[in-house]
Short mmCIF file of C-alpha atoms in Angstrom, two decimals:
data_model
loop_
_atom_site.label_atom_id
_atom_site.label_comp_id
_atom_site.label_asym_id
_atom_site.label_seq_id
_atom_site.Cartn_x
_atom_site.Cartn_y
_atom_site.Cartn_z
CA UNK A 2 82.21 78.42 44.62
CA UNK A 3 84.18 81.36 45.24
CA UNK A 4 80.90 83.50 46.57
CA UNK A 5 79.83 80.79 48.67
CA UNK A 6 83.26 80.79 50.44
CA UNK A 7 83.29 84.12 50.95
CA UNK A 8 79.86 83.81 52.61
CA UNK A 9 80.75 81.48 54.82
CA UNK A 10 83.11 83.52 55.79
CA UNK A 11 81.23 86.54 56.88
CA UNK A 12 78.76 84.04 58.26
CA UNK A 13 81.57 83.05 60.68
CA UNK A 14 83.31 85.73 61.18
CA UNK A 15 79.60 87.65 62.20
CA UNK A 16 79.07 84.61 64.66
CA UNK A 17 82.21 84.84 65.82
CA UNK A 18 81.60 88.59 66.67
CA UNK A 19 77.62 87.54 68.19
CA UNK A 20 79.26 85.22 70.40
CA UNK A 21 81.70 87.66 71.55
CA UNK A 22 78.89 90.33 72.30
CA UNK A 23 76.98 87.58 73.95
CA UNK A 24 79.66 86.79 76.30
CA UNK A 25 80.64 90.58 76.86
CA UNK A 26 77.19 91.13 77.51
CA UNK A 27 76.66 88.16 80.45
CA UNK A 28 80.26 88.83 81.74
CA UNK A 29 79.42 92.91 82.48
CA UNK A 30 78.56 94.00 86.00
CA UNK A 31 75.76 96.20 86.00
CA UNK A 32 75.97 96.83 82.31
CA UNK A 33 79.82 98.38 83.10
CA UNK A 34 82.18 96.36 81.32
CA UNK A 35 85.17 94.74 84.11
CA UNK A 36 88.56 94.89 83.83
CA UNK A 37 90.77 92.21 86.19
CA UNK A 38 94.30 92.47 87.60
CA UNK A 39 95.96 90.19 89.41
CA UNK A 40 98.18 89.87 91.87
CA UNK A 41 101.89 88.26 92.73
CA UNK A 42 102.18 85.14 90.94
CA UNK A 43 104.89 83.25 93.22
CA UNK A 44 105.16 80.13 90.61
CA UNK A 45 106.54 82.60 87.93
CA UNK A 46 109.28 83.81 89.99
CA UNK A 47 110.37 80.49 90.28
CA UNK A 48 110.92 79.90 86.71
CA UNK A 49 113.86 81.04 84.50
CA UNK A 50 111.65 83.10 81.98
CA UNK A 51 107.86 83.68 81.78
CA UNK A 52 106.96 83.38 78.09
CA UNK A 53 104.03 85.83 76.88
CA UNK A 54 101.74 82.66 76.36
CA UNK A 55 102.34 81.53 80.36
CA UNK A 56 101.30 85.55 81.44
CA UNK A 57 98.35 84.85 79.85
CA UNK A 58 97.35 81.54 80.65
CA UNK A 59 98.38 82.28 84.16
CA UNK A 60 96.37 85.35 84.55
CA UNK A 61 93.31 83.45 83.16
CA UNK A 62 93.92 80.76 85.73
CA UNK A 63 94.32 83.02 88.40
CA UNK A 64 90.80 84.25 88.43
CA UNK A 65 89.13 80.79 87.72
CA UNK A 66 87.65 80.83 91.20
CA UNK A 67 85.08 83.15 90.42
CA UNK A 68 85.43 86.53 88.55
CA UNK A 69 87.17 84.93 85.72
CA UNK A 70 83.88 84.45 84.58
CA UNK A 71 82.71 88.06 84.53
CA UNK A 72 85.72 89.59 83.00
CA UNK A 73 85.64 91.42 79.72
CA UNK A 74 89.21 91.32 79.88
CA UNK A 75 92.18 91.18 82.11
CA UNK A 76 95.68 93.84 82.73
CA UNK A 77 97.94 90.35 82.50
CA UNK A 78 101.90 90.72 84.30
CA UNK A 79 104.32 88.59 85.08
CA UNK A 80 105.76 88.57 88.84
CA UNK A 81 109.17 88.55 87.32
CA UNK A 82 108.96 91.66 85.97
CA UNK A 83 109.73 95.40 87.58
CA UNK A 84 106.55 97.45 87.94
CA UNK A 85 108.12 100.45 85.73
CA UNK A 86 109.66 97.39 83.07
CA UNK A 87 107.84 95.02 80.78
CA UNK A 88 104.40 95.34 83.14
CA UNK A 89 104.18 99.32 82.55
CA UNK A 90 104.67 98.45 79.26
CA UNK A 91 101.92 95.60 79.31
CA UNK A 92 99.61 98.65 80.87
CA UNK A 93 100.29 100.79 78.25
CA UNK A 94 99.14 98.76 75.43
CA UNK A 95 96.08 97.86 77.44
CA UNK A 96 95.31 101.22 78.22
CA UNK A 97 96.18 102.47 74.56
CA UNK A 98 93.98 99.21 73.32
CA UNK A 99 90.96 99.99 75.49
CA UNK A 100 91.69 103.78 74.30
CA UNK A 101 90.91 103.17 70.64
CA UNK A 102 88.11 101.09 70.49
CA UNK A 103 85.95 102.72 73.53
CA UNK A 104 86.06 99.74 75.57
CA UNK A 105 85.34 101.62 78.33
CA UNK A 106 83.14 104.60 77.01
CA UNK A 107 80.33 103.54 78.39
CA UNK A 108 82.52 103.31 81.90
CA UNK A 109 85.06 100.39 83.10
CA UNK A 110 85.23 98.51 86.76
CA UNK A 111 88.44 97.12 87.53
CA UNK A 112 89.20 94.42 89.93
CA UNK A 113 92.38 93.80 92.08
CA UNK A 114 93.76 91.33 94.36
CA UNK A 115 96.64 92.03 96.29
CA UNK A 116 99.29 93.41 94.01
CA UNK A 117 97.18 94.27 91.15
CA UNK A 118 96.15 97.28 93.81
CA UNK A 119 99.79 98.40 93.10
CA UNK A 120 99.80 97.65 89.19
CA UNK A 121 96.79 98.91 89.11
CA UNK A 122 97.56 102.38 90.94
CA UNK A 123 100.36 102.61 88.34
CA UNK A 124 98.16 102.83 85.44
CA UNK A 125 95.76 104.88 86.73
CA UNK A 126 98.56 107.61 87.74
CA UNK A 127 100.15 107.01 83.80
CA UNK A 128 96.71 106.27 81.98
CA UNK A 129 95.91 109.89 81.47
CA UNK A 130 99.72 111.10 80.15
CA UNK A 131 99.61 108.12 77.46
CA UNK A 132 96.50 108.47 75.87
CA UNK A 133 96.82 112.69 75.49
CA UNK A 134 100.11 111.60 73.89
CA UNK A 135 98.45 109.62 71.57
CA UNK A 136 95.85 112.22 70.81
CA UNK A 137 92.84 109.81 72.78
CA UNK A 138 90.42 110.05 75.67
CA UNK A 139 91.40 108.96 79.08
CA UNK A 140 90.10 105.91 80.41
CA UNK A 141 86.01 106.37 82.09
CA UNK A 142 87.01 104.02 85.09
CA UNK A 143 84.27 104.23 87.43
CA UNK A 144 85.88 102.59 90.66
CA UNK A 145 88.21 100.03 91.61
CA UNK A 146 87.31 96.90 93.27
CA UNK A 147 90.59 96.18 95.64
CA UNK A 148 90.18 92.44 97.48
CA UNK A 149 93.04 92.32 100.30
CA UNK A 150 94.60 95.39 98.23
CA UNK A 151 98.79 95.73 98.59
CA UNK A 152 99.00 99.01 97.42
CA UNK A 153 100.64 99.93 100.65
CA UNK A 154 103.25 96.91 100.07
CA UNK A 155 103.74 94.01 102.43
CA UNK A 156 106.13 93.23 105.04
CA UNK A 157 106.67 90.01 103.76
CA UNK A 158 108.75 91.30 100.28
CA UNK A 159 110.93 92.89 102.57
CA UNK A 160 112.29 89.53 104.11
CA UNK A 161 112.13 88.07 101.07
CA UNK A 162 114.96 90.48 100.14
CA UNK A 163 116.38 90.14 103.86
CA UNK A 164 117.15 86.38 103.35
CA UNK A 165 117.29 85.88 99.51
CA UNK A 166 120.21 84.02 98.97
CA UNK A 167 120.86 83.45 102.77
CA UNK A 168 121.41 80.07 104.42
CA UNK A 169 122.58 81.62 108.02
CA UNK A 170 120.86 79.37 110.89
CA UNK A 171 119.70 83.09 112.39
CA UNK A 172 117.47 83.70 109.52
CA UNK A 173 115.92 80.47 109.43
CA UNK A 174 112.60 81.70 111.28
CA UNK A 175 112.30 84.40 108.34
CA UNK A 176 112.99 81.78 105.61
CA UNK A 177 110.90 79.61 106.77
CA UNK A 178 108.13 82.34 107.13
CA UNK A 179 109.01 83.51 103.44
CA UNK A 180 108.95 79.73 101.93
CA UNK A 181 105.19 79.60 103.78
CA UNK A 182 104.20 81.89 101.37
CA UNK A 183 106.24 81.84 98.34
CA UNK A 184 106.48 78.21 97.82
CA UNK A 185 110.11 77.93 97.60
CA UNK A 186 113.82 79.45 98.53
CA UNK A 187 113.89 82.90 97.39
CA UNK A 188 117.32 83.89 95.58
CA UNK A 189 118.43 87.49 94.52
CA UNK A 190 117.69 86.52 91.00
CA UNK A 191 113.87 85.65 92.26
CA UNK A 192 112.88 88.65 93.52
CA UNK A 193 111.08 90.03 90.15
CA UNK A 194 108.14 92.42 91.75
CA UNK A 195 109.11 91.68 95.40
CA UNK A 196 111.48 94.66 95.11
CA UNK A 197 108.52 97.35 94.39
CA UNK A 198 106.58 95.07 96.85
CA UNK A 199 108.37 96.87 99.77
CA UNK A 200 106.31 99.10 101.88
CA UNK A 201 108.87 101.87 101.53
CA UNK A 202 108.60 101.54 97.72
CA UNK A 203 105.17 101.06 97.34
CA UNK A 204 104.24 103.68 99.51
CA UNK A 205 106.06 106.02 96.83
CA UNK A 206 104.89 104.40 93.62
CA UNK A 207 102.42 106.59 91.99
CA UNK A 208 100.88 108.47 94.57
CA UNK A 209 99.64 111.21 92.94
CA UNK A 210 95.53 111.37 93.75
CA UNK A 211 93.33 110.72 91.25
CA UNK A 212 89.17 110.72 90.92
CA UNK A 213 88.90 107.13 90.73
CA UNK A 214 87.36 105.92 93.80
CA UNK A 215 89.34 102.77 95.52
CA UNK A 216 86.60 100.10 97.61
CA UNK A 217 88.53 97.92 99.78
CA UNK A 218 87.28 94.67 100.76
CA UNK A 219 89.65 93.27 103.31
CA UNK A 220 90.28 90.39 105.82
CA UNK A 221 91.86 89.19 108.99
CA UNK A 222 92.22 85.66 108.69
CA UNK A 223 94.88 83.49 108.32
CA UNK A 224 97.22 82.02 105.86
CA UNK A 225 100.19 79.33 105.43
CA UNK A 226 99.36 78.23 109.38
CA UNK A 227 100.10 81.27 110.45
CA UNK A 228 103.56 81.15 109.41
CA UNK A 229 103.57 84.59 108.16
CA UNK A 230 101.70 86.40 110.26
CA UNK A 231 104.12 87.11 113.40
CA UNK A 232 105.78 89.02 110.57
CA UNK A 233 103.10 91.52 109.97
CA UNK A 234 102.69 94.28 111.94
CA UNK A 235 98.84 94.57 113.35
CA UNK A 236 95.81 92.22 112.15
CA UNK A 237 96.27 90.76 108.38
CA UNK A 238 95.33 88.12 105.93
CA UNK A 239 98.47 85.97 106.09
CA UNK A 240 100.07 88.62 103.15
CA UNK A 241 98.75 91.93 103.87
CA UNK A 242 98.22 93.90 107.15
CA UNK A 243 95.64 96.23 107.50
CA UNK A 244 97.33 99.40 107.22
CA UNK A 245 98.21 98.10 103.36
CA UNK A 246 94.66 96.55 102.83
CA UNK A 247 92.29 99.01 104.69
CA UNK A 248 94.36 102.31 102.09
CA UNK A 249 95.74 103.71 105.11
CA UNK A 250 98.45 106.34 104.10
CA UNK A 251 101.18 105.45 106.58
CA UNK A 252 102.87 102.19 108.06
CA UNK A 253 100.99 101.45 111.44
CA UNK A 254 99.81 97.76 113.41
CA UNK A 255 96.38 98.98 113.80
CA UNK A 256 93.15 95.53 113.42
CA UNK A 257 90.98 97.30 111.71
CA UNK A 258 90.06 100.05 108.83
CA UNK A 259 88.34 102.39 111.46
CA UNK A 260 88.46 103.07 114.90
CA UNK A 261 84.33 102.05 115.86
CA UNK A 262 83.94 98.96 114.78
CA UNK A 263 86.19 95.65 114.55
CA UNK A 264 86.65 93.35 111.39
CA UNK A 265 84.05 90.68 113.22
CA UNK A 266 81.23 93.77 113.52
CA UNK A 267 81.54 94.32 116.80
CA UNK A 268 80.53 98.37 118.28
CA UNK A 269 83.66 98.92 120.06
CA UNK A 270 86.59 101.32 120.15
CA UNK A 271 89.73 99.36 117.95
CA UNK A 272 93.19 100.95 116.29
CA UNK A 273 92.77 101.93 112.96
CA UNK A 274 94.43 103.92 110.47
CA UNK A 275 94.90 107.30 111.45
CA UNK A 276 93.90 108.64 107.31
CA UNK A 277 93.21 106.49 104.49
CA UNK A 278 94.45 107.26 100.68
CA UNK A 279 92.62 110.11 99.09
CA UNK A 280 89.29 108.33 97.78
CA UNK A 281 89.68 105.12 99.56
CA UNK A 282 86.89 103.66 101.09
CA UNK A 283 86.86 100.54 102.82
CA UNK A 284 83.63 98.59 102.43
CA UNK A 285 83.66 95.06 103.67
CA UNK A 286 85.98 93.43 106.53
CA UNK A 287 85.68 89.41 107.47
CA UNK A 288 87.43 88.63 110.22
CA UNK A 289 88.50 85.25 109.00
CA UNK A 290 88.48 85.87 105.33
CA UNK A 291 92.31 84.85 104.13
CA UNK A 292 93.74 86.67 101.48
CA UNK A 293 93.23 84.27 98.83
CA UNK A 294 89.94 83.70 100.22
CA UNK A 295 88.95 87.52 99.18
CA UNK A 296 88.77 86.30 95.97
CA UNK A 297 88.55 82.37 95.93
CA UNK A 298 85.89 80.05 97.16
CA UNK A 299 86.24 80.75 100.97
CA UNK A 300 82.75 81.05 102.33
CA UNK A 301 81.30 80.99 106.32
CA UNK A 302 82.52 84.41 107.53
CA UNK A 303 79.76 86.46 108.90
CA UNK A 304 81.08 90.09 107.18
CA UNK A 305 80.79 93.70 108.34
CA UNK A 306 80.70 96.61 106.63
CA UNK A 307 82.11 100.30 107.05
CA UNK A 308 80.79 102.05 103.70
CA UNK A 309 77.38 101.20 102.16
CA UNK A 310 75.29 102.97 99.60
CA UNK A 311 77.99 103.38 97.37
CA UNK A 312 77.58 104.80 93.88
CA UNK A 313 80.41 105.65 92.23
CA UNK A 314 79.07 104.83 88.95
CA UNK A 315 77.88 101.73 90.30
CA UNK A 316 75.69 101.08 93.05
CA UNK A 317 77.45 98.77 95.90
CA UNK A 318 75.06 98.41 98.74
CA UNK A 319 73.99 95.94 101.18
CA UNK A 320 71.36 94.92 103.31
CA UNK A 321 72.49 95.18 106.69
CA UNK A 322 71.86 94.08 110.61
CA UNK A 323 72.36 95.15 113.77
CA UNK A 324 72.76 92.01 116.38
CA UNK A 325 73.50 92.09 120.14
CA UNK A 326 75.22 88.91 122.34
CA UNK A 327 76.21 88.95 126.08
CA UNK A 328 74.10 90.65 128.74
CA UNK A 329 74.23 93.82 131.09
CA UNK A 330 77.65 95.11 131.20
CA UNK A 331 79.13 92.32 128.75
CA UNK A 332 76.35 93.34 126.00
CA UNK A 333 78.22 94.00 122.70
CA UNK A 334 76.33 94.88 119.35
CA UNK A 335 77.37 94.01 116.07
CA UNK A 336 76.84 95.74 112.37
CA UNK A 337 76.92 93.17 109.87
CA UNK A 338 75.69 91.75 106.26
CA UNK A 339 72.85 89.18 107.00
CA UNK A 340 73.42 86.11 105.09
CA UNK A 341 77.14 86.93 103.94
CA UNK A 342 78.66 84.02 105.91
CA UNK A 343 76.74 81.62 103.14
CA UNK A 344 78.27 83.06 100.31
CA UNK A 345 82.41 84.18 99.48
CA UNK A 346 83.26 88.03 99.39
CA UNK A 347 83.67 88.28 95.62
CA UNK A 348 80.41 85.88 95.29
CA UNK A 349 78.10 89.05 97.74
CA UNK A 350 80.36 92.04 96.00
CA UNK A 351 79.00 90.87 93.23
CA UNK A 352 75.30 89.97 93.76
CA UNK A 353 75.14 93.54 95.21
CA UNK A 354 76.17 95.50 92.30
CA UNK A 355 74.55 93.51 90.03
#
């Protein structure tokens, strides 16, 4: 009886580990196993604790729209937390987990929305110090996948500290911009990740360069009703302006991430960042793609590109066309992805790696 239990158990434990393999094997992109992290979680700040069972849970949740399927596993943080505090300590035992067992030997993608861009820029800059302390090989990340990227912070997290706790009738426009987006009234004991949120912080968090190429997939459309937006300096998604999304390395209103073409496609001479990031590239801009809709099931935006023919590791190309509209003088052309208004951003990121 005893053999036969112990048979049983190997027999489940080895189809426990075949289904694993099985599902590693359909959620890979391009044979590269992916890595997801997440951005602010308002809900979280809300609450009086985040226990390590809601990080997770939430983080799973958060991707449900579409790459939750694909992942091979997830950087989880909660919003409540500092980005040098319990997440860099969440990072680290990722990093030192995917370190021993050569989870990403064979090369890792990562995906970020919003302020995963940030998290994510603060492993990457720590990744390589932690696992020579522990006597292990750095990390073989390939390339980062940034949707509506915050790496350069948002305006918004800097009202959220200009009001939090305020109830003065001249800061109602800016409260009632921050509530838009958060959800609720922000209170100094709310603020969690909205204090390394800042642009002024952000744009000193980690910023040493690294070989790990960034692609940026960004929008222009809009969020909360457009509460938000009068806020933001230049074009953005509702959450992030351009100069944050696009990897631009200084605070500037500029509408799109270069100066030739506009988010819509269009030929024409627009403000852009003056320099992006070292080994940022932008790659994809919808002009009406919201910043939840980077990543979520927002479809019907015709999107342009600026890089193509990527291969960092992974090829990212698309096919492409060049359209014309108006007449004589009033003739404009356009360089865009045929077919991408019928599909979401993620949805055609992904169809063209893999």
């Amino acid at each position: 009886m005893l053999t036969i239990k112990i048979k049983m158990a190997i027999t489940a434990v080895c189809l426990t580990a075949a289904t694993l393999l099985s599902a590693q094997a359909q959620a890979q992109m391009a044979g590269k196993n992916v890595i997801l992290v997440h951005g602010l979680q308002p809900a979280q700040l809300m609450r009086d604790s985040v226990t390590p069972q809601e990080v997770t849970s939430d983080g799973a949740n958060y991707w449900s729209a579409f790459w939750g399927q694909y992942a091979d596993d997830r950087l989880d943080w909660s919003s409540k937390s500092r980005l040098n505090a319990d997440t860099a300590q969440r990072a680290y035992n990722k990093v030192m987990q995917w370190a021993r067992t050569g989870f990403c030997n064979n090369g890792c993608v990562l995906a970020t929305h919003s302020t995963g861009d940030l998290v994510t820029r603060y492993m990457l800059d720590q990744q390589d110090v932690w696992t020579e302390a522990a006597g292990l090989q750095p990390l073989n990340i390939l390339a980062v996948f940034d949707f509506a990227g915050a790496g350069g912070g948002s305006e918004l997290a800097d009202l959220a500290l200009d009001v939090a706790g305020s109830s003065s009738w001249l800061t109602a426009p800016i409260r009632a911009a921050v509530n838009a987006w958060l959800g609720f009234t922000v209170t100094p004991e709310k603020l969690g990740v909205l204090r390394d949120l800042r642009p002024a912080v952000a744009r000193q968090t980690a910023m040493a360069p690294n070989s790990v190429p960034r692609l940026r997939f960004v929008g222009g459309g809009s969020e909360y009703l457009g509460a938000t937006g009068g806020f933001l300096p230049g074009t953005d998604d509702g959450v992030v302006s351009l100069h944050s999304s696009c990897g631009g390395n200084a605070i500037k209103a500029v509408d799109s991430c270069v100066g030739y073409r506009a988010l819509d496609g269009e030929q024409t001479s627009v403000s852009a960042p003056d320099s992006l990031w070292y080994n940022h590239y932008p790659v994809l801009m919808g002009s009406d793609t919201h910043h939840g809709g980077t990543i979520g099931n927002q479809s019907g935006v015709l999107l342009s590109y600026v890089n193509n023919n990527l291969n960092p590791g992974v090829n990212v190309s698309f096919a492409t066309q060049t359209t014309t509209s108006g007449w004589w003088l009033w003739k404009s052309t356009y360089n865009t992805v045929p077919g991408s208004d019928n599909q979401t951003m993620s949805n055609l990121v992904f169809n063209s790696v893999n």
